[in-house]
Amino acid sequence: MSAEIIDGKAFAAGLRARVGEQAARFNAASGRQAGLAVVLVGADAASSVYVKSKGKATVAAGMASFEHRLPADTSQDDLVALVDRLNADAAVDGILVQLPLPSHIDERVIITRIDPDKDVDGFHPVNAGRLATGLHGFVPCTPLGCLMLLKHVRGDMSGLDAVVIGRSNIVGKPMAQLLIAQSCTVTVAHSRTRDLPDVVRRADIVVAAVGRAGFVKPDWIKPGATLIDVGINRTDAGLVGDIDPVCAEVAGAMTPVPGGVGPMTIACLLRNTIVSACRREGVPLDEAAI
Ligand code: GUN
């Protein structure tokens, strides 16, 4: 048996096209473009590449991109002041401050300063609370992308056993909430979990977000399981995920790295931005359809 390889790149292209259609409808209804502000502090090479591709994708979807590149020695007070200006700017529907921030800035201060209704990253505790309690808010882009791929492959997930490996605020915790909302039985595993292979062997769905190349092994996988690989690890052999590719011999479906979850993250950021714009202007939008 060999797993279906889940084409995240193609799915993301479809999502970006649907967002583009909604963005055009938003322009016509509101008389302005939806706007996304992206803030980068410092010149970290990987972050700089991400910010550039976010800006390009925003413009390609017919939305306005406001890029703020600040020097690495920007003070926390100055960054707070910029966030306050963006919160008050009517042309800005979404605000993303690229993480990680330089060590002299407390990320918690910045994340909690962003207006929750412009927090398209979904990192503000108000949005984490909304997700946990089933209220409308913003869901972090990477787990949202994983959920879309899972729904595409599995349809109804009610009653399935899901194991999320990793407990970060950005991926593991929101992913667990999303799977609970799908009526899965969810286990969140992490570095202190005992007998991890046995825990994973029970899972119909595995989401791996640990940041260790090839960490999840083929003999941990229940035959036919769906595997979602959030890992992006740079190795001498190039980009590899957290799941050993040989797991495809046992799994029913699996995301590749690259070309799986990665392309979904930016597409979901664009989705959250058009959702925010429509909510802010009272423009009708079928959120379930995009
Ligand atoms: N750094 C790595 N991924 C992300 C993300 O999704 N959002 C932000 N703001 N920073 C990141």
mmCIF file of C-alpha atoms and ligand atoms in Angstrom:
data_model
loop_
_atom_site.group_PDB
_atom_site.id
_atom_site.type_symbol
_atom_site.label_atom_id
_atom_site.label_comp_id
_atom_site.label_asym_id
_atom_site.label_seq_id
_atom_site.Cartn_x
_atom_site.Cartn_y
_atom_site.Cartn_z
ATOM 1 C CA MET A 1 0.000 0.000 0.000
ATOM 2 C CA SER A 2 1.167 3.510 -0.673
ATOM 3 C CA ALA A 3 -0.360 6.679 0.742
ATOM 4 C CA GLU A 4 -2.219 9.305 -1.239
ATOM 5 C CA ILE A 5 0.091 12.329 -1.306
ATOM 6 C CA ILE A 6 -1.963 15.372 -0.278
ATOM 7 C CA ASP A 7 -1.263 18.200 -2.723
ATOM 8 C CA GLY A 8 -1.211 21.243 -0.433
ATOM 9 C CA LYS A 9 0.215 23.409 -3.191
ATOM 10 C CA ALA A 10 -2.777 22.810 -5.467
ATOM 11 C CA PHE A 11 -5.266 23.167 -2.588
ATOM 12 C CA ALA A 12 -3.622 26.459 -1.550
ATOM 13 C CA ALA A 13 -3.795 27.775 -5.125
ATOM 14 C CA GLY A 14 -7.546 27.064 -5.149
ATOM 15 C CA LEU A 15 -7.995 28.814 -1.794
ATOM 16 C CA ARG A 16 -6.014 31.851 -2.986
ATOM 17 C CA ALA A 17 -8.238 32.043 -6.069
ATOM 18 C CA ARG A 18 -11.413 31.944 -3.914
ATOM 19 C CA VAL A 19 -9.970 34.663 -1.661
ATOM 20 C CA GLY A 20 -9.206 36.719 -4.795
ATOM 21 C CA GLU A 21 -12.852 36.460 -5.892
ATOM 22 C CA GLN A 22 -14.028 37.581 -2.446
ATOM 23 C CA ALA A 23 -11.491 40.427 -2.464
ATOM 24 C CA ALA A 24 -12.946 41.689 -5.752
ATOM 25 C CA ARG A 25 -16.466 41.517 -4.261
ATOM 26 C CA PHE A 26 -15.211 43.384 -1.195
ATOM 27 C CA ASN A 27 -13.690 46.147 -3.370
ATOM 28 C CA ALA A 28 -16.953 46.584 -5.248
ATOM 29 C CA ALA A 29 -19.050 46.663 -2.062
ATOM 30 C CA SER A 30 -16.817 48.864 0.104
ATOM 31 C CA GLY A 31 -15.012 51.070 -2.416
ATOM 32 C CA ARG A 32 -11.587 50.133 -1.053
ATOM 33 C CA GLN A 33 -9.149 47.221 -1.000
ATOM 34 C CA ALA A 34 -8.826 44.909 1.995
ATOM 35 C CA GLY A 35 -5.467 45.693 3.645
ATOM 36 C CA LEU A 36 -2.855 43.566 5.432
ATOM 37 C CA ALA A 37 -0.018 45.154 7.415
ATOM 38 C CA VAL A 38 3.063 42.991 7.962
ATOM 39 C CA VAL A 39 5.729 44.110 10.417
ATOM 40 C CA LEU A 40 9.284 42.755 10.418
ATOM 41 C CA VAL A 41 11.800 43.806 13.059
ATOM 42 C CA GLY A 42 15.420 43.072 12.105
ATOM 43 C CA ALA A 43 16.813 41.309 9.064
ATOM 44 C CA ASP A 44 16.568 37.589 9.856
ATOM 45 C CA ALA A 45 17.009 35.951 6.443
ATOM 46 C CA ALA A 46 14.188 33.386 6.722
ATOM 47 C CA SER A 47 11.727 35.935 8.173
ATOM 48 C CA SER A 48 12.630 38.404 5.433
ATOM 49 C CA VAL A 49 11.779 35.797 2.765
ATOM 50 C CA TYR A 50 8.450 34.976 4.477
ATOM 51 C CA VAL A 51 7.499 38.657 4.726
ATOM 52 C CA LYS A 52 8.305 39.231 1.066
ATOM 53 C CA SER A 53 6.206 36.268 -0.054
ATOM 54 C CA LYS A 54 3.307 37.354 2.189
ATOM 55 C CA GLY A 55 3.383 40.811 0.551
ATOM 56 C CA LYS A 56 3.471 39.356 -2.964
ATOM 57 C CA ALA A 57 0.610 36.941 -2.282
ATOM 58 C CA THR A 58 -1.487 39.743 -0.743
ATOM 59 C CA VAL A 59 -1.133 41.927 -3.837
ATOM 60 C CA ALA A 60 -1.757 38.932 -6.141
ATOM 61 C CA ALA A 61 -5.095 38.335 -4.344
ATOM 62 C CA GLY A 62 -6.161 41.932 -5.060
ATOM 63 C CA MET A 63 -5.563 43.246 -1.543
ATOM 64 C CA ALA A 64 -3.336 46.075 -0.283
ATOM 65 C CA SER A 65 -0.043 45.165 1.421
ATOM 66 C CA PHE A 66 1.498 47.545 3.961
ATOM 67 C CA GLU A 67 5.019 46.398 4.773
ATOM 68 C CA HIS A 68 6.866 47.853 7.776
ATOM 69 C CA ARG A 69 10.523 46.833 8.017
ATOM 70 C CA LEU A 70 12.101 48.161 11.205
ATOM 71 C CA PRO A 71 15.746 48.019 12.338
ATOM 72 C CA ALA A 72 16.777 45.241 14.758
ATOM 73 C CA ASP A 73 17.377 47.792 17.544
ATOM 74 C CA THR A 74 13.818 49.182 17.398
ATOM 75 C CA SER A 75 12.623 49.694 20.979
ATOM 76 C CA GLN A 76 9.606 47.855 22.375
ATOM 77 C CA ASP A 77 7.893 51.235 22.907
ATOM 78 C CA ASP A 78 8.358 52.174 19.250
ATOM 79 C CA LEU A 79 6.950 48.819 18.115
ATOM 80 C CA VAL A 80 3.967 49.240 20.459
ATOM 81 C CA ALA A 81 3.414 52.715 18.975
ATOM 82 C CA LEU A 82 3.399 51.269 15.445
ATOM 83 C CA VAL A 83 0.894 48.561 16.474
ATOM 84 C CA ASP A 84 -1.312 51.294 17.984
ATOM 85 C CA ARG A 85 -1.199 53.261 14.703
ATOM 86 C CA LEU A 86 -2.108 50.143 12.699
ATOM 87 C CA ASN A 87 -4.949 49.334 15.139
ATOM 88 C CA ALA A 88 -6.355 52.818 14.478
ATOM 89 C CA ASP A 89 -5.806 52.800 10.693
ATOM 90 C CA ALA A 90 -9.109 52.191 8.885
ATOM 91 C CA ALA A 91 -7.292 50.917 5.759
ATOM 92 C CA VAL A 92 -5.713 48.066 7.757
ATOM 93 C CA ASP A 93 -7.912 44.978 8.236
ATOM 94 C CA GLY A 94 -5.183 42.586 9.334
ATOM 95 C CA ILE A 95 -1.978 43.011 11.337
ATOM 96 C CA LEU A 96 0.826 40.452 11.432
ATOM 97 C CA VAL A 97 4.004 41.007 13.425
ATOM 98 C CA GLN A 98 6.514 38.464 12.198
ATOM 99 C CA LEU A 99 7.947 36.224 14.941
ATOM 100 C CA PRO A 100 10.452 35.674 16.409
ATOM 101 C CA LEU A 101 11.127 39.217 17.614
ATOM 102 C CA PRO A 102 14.574 40.364 18.821
ATOM 103 C CA SER A 103 15.218 39.263 22.417
ATOM 104 C CA HIS A 104 14.914 42.781 23.911
ATOM 105 C CA ILE A 105 11.227 42.839 22.893
ATOM 106 C CA ASP A 106 8.647 40.858 24.889
ATOM 107 C CA GLU A 107 6.510 39.049 22.311
ATOM 108 C CA ARG A 108 3.632 38.792 24.769
ATOM 109 C CA VAL A 109 3.422 42.576 25.047
ATOM 110 C CA ILE A 110 3.202 42.929 21.258
ATOM 111 C CA ILE A 111 0.785 40.044 20.646
ATOM 112 C CA THR A 112 -1.626 41.316 23.301
ATOM 113 C CA ARG A 113 -1.412 44.885 21.943
ATOM 114 C CA ILE A 114 -2.840 43.962 18.521
ATOM 115 C CA ASP A 115 -6.592 44.610 18.198
ATOM 116 C CA PRO A 116 -8.079 41.067 18.428
ATOM 117 C CA ASP A 117 -10.412 41.939 15.537
ATOM 118 C CA LYS A 118 -7.378 42.652 13.300
ATOM 119 C CA ASP A 119 -5.322 39.724 14.636
ATOM 120 C CA VAL A 120 -5.245 37.629 11.454
ATOM 121 C CA ASP A 121 -2.474 35.468 12.984
ATOM 122 C CA GLY A 122 -4.940 34.409 15.699
ATOM 123 C CA PHE A 123 -2.241 34.661 18.399
ATOM 124 C CA HIS A 124 -4.036 37.103 20.742
ATOM 125 C CA PRO A 125 -5.380 35.351 23.879
ATOM 126 C CA VAL A 126 -8.853 36.692 23.045
ATOM 127 C CA ASN A 127 -8.747 34.719 19.790
ATOM 128 C CA ALA A 128 -7.296 31.655 21.566
ATOM 129 C CA GLY A 129 -10.237 31.915 23.980
ATOM 130 C CA ARG A 130 -12.749 32.352 21.169
ATOM 131 C CA LEU A 131 -11.380 29.224 19.478
ATOM 132 C CA ALA A 132 -11.533 27.246 22.725
ATOM 133 C CA THR A 133 -15.147 28.280 23.367
ATOM 134 C CA GLY A 134 -16.525 28.040 19.816
ATOM 135 C CA LEU A 135 -16.877 31.789 19.179
ATOM 136 C CA HIS A 136 -16.037 33.585 15.942
ATOM 137 C CA GLY A 137 -12.490 34.850 15.940
ATOM 138 C CA PHE A 138 -9.316 34.193 14.000
ATOM 139 C CA VAL A 139 -7.669 30.769 13.922
ATOM 140 C CA PRO A 140 -3.853 30.613 13.543
ATOM 141 C CA CYS A 141 -3.007 30.073 9.883
ATOM 142 C CA THR A 142 -0.954 26.862 10.044
ATOM 143 C CA PRO A 143 -3.441 24.750 12.041
ATOM 144 C CA LEU A 144 -6.294 26.211 9.966
ATOM 145 C CA GLY A 145 -4.496 25.039 6.815
ATOM 146 C CA CYS A 146 -4.001 21.581 8.356
ATOM 147 C CA LEU A 147 -7.710 21.380 9.190
ATOM 148 C CA MET A 148 -8.705 22.288 5.626
ATOM 149 C CA LEU A 149 -6.474 19.531 4.220
ATOM 150 C CA LEU A 150 -7.854 17.030 6.748
ATOM 151 C CA LYS A 151 -11.465 17.888 5.868
ATOM 152 C CA HIS A 152 -10.597 17.536 2.183
ATOM 153 C CA VAL A 153 -9.131 14.046 2.702
ATOM 154 C CA ARG A 154 -11.281 12.649 5.535
ATOM 155 C CA GLY A 155 -14.585 14.511 5.336
ATOM 156 C CA ASP A 156 -16.427 13.775 8.588
ATOM 157 C CA MET A 157 -13.854 13.150 11.343
ATOM 158 C CA SER A 158 -16.369 12.477 14.098
ATOM 159 C CA GLY A 159 -15.132 9.872 16.597
ATOM 160 C CA LEU A 160 -11.675 9.473 15.063
ATOM 161 C CA ASP A 161 -8.582 9.285 17.264
ATOM 162 C CA ALA A 162 -6.234 12.217 16.584
ATOM 163 C CA VAL A 163 -2.748 12.699 17.989
ATOM 164 C CA VAL A 164 -1.099 16.116 17.816
ATOM 165 C CA ILE A 165 2.640 15.981 18.479
ATOM 166 C CA GLY A 166 3.726 19.378 19.823
ATOM 167 C CA ARG A 167 2.010 21.775 22.250
ATOM 168 C CA SER A 168 2.967 25.235 20.960
ATOM 169 C CA ASN A 169 0.542 28.151 21.104
ATOM 170 C CA ILE A 170 0.972 28.626 17.349
ATOM 171 C CA VAL A 171 0.304 25.057 16.141
ATOM 172 C CA GLY A 172 -0.234 22.274 18.703
ATOM 173 C CA LYS A 173 -2.783 23.870 21.042
ATOM 174 C CA PRO A 174 -5.009 25.472 18.374
ATOM 175 C CA MET A 175 -4.780 22.281 16.269
ATOM 176 C CA ALA A 176 -6.070 20.274 19.236
ATOM 177 C CA GLN A 177 -8.974 22.719 19.669
ATOM 178 C CA LEU A 178 -9.891 22.463 15.981
ATOM 179 C CA LEU A 179 -9.891 18.648 16.124
ATOM 180 C CA ILE A 180 -12.006 18.641 19.298
ATOM 181 C CA ALA A 181 -14.501 20.858 17.443
ATOM 182 C CA GLN A 182 -14.577 18.163 14.717
ATOM 183 C CA SER A 183 -15.549 15.618 17.414
ATOM 184 C CA CYS A 184 -12.216 13.790 17.313
ATOM 185 C CA THR A 185 -10.793 12.183 20.441
ATOM 186 C CA VAL A 186 -7.623 14.244 20.790
ATOM 187 C CA THR A 187 -4.316 13.481 22.467
ATOM 188 C CA VAL A 188 -1.655 16.198 22.637
ATOM 189 C CA ALA A 189 1.775 14.574 22.864
ATOM 190 C CA HIS A 190 5.028 16.409 23.589
ATOM 191 C CA SER A 191 8.640 15.901 24.630
ATOM 192 C CA ARG A 192 7.663 14.389 28.023
ATOM 193 C CA THR A 193 5.072 11.966 26.627
ATOM 194 C CA ARG A 194 5.770 8.345 27.628
ATOM 195 C CA ASP A 195 5.696 5.607 24.975
ATOM 196 C CA LEU A 196 5.079 8.053 22.129
ATOM 197 C CA PRO A 197 5.209 5.325 19.437
ATOM 198 C CA ASP A 198 2.365 3.484 21.241
ATOM 199 C CA VAL A 199 0.347 6.706 21.536
ATOM 200 C CA VAL A 200 0.782 7.443 17.822
ATOM 201 C CA ARG A 201 -0.128 3.831 16.877
ATOM 202 C CA ARG A 202 -3.698 4.468 18.097
ATOM 203 C CA ALA A 203 -4.165 7.494 15.840
ATOM 204 C CA ASP A 204 -6.353 7.723 12.749
ATOM 205 C CA ILE A 205 -4.991 11.251 12.305
ATOM 206 C CA VAL A 206 -1.455 12.383 13.184
ATOM 207 C CA VAL A 207 -0.381 16.032 13.106
ATOM 208 C CA ALA A 208 3.369 16.383 13.691
ATOM 209 C CA ALA A 209 4.766 19.771 14.743
ATOM 210 C CA VAL A 210 7.959 19.048 16.640
ATOM 211 C CA GLY A 211 10.706 20.532 14.475
ATOM 212 C CA ARG A 212 12.824 17.361 14.277
ATOM 213 C CA ALA A 213 13.687 15.900 10.880
ATOM 214 C CA GLY A 214 12.133 12.494 10.210
ATOM 215 C CA PHE A 215 11.092 12.095 13.868
ATOM 216 C CA VAL A 216 7.902 10.048 13.304
ATOM 217 C CA LYS A 217 8.777 6.502 12.189
ATOM 218 C CA PRO A 218 6.901 4.042 9.934
ATOM 219 C CA ASP A 219 6.425 1.436 12.689
ATOM 220 C CA TRP A 220 4.478 4.049 14.743
ATOM 221 C CA ILE A 221 1.785 4.417 12.083
ATOM 222 C CA LYS A 222 -1.623 2.715 12.105
ATOM 223 C CA PRO A 223 -2.273 1.354 8.591
ATOM 224 C CA GLY A 224 -4.441 3.772 6.625
ATOM 225 C CA ALA A 225 -3.894 6.752 8.986
ATOM 226 C CA THR A 226 -3.830 10.331 7.673
ATOM 227 C CA LEU A 227 -0.542 12.113 8.389
ATOM 228 C CA ILE A 228 -0.130 15.892 8.422
ATOM 229 C CA ASP A 229 3.475 17.096 8.573
ATOM 230 C CA VAL A 230 3.972 20.662 9.839
ATOM 231 C CA GLY A 231 7.768 20.325 10.091
ATOM 232 C CA ILE A 232 10.083 22.374 7.912
ATOM 233 C CA ASN A 233 13.612 21.290 8.786
ATOM 234 C CA ARG A 234 16.634 22.459 6.808
ATOM 235 C CA THR A 235 19.117 19.597 6.409
ATOM 236 C CA ASP A 236 22.038 18.818 4.087
ATOM 237 C CA ALA A 237 19.510 16.844 2.028
ATOM 238 C CA GLY A 238 17.277 19.946 1.692
ATOM 239 C CA LEU A 239 13.922 20.698 3.350
ATOM 240 C CA VAL A 240 12.471 17.718 5.209
ATOM 241 C CA GLY A 241 9.460 17.265 7.473
ATOM 242 C CA ASP A 242 8.972 15.798 10.962
ATOM 243 C CA ILE A 243 7.587 12.563 9.479
ATOM 244 C CA ASP A 244 9.871 9.982 7.890
ATOM 245 C CA PRO A 245 8.741 9.800 4.214
ATOM 246 C CA VAL A 246 8.834 5.980 4.428
ATOM 247 C CA CYS A 247 5.642 6.309 6.541
ATOM 248 C CA ALA A 248 3.874 6.686 3.159
ATOM 249 C CA GLU A 249 4.175 2.877 2.838
ATOM 250 C CA VAL A 250 1.811 2.450 5.812
ATOM 251 C CA ALA A 251 -0.368 5.588 5.852
ATOM 252 C CA GLY A 252 -3.562 6.135 3.868
ATOM 253 C CA ALA A 253 -2.744 9.769 3.048
ATOM 254 C CA MET A 254 0.147 12.070 3.867
ATOM 255 C CA THR A 255 1.292 15.632 3.222
ATOM 256 C CA PRO A 256 4.682 16.028 1.517
ATOM 257 C CA VAL A 257 7.413 18.476 2.567
ATOM 258 C CA PRO A 258 7.710 20.799 0.746
ATOM 259 C CA GLY A 259 4.344 21.260 -0.986
ATOM 260 C CA GLY A 260 2.020 20.145 1.824
ATOM 261 C CA VAL A 261 1.146 22.339 4.802
ATOM 262 C CA GLY A 262 3.616 25.139 3.927
ATOM 263 C CA PRO A 263 1.688 26.697 1.002
ATOM 264 C CA MET A 264 -1.531 26.554 3.058
ATOM 265 C CA THR A 265 -0.216 28.948 5.723
ATOM 266 C CA ILE A 266 -0.013 32.036 3.501
ATOM 267 C CA ALA A 267 -3.284 31.140 1.753
ATOM 268 C CA CYS A 268 -4.987 30.996 5.181
ATOM 269 C CA LEU A 269 -3.465 34.370 6.106
ATOM 270 C CA LEU A 270 -5.097 35.868 3.009
ATOM 271 C CA ARG A 271 -8.343 34.117 3.939
ATOM 272 C CA ASN A 272 -8.287 35.550 7.460
ATOM 273 C CA THR A 273 -7.585 39.014 6.030
ATOM 274 C CA ILE A 274 -10.581 39.036 3.680
ATOM 275 C CA VAL A 275 -12.762 37.610 6.474
ATOM 276 C CA SER A 276 -11.604 40.462 8.732
ATOM 277 C CA ALA A 277 -12.260 43.094 6.059
ATOM 278 C CA CYS A 278 -15.780 41.799 5.401
ATOM 279 C CA ARG A 279 -16.619 41.625 9.116
ATOM 280 C CA ARG A 280 -15.283 45.153 9.698
ATOM 281 C CA GLU A 281 -17.241 46.676 6.806
ATOM 282 C CA GLY A 282 -20.355 44.528 7.188
ATOM 283 C CA VAL A 283 -19.875 43.011 3.719
ATOM 284 C CA PRO A 284 -21.621 39.578 3.564
ATOM 285 C CA LEU A 285 -19.262 36.629 3.175
ATOM 286 C CA ASP A 286 -19.871 32.901 3.340
ATOM 287 C CA GLU A 287 -16.966 32.108 5.666
ATOM 288 C CA ALA A 288 -17.536 28.378 5.446
ATOM 289 C CA ALA A 289 -17.111 28.529 1.648
ATOM 290 C CA ILE A 290 -13.552 29.866 1.724
HETATM 291 N N1 GUN B 1 6.878 33.146 12.267
HETATM 292 C C1 GUN B 1 6.766 31.887 11.764
HETATM 293 N N2 GUN B 1 5.487 31.617 11.435
HETATM 294 C C2 GUN B 1 4.785 32.723 11.741
HETATM 295 C C3 GUN B 1 3.404 33.053 11.616
HETATM 296 O O1 GUN B 1 2.546 32.278 11.181
HETATM 297 N N3 GUN B 1 3.058 34.299 12.029
HETATM 298 C C4 GUN B 1 3.972 35.173 12.530
HETATM 299 N N4 GUN B 1 3.544 36.373 12.924
HETATM 300 N N5 GUN B 1 5.250 34.895 12.666
HETATM 301 C C5 GUN B 1 5.647 33.673 12.260
#
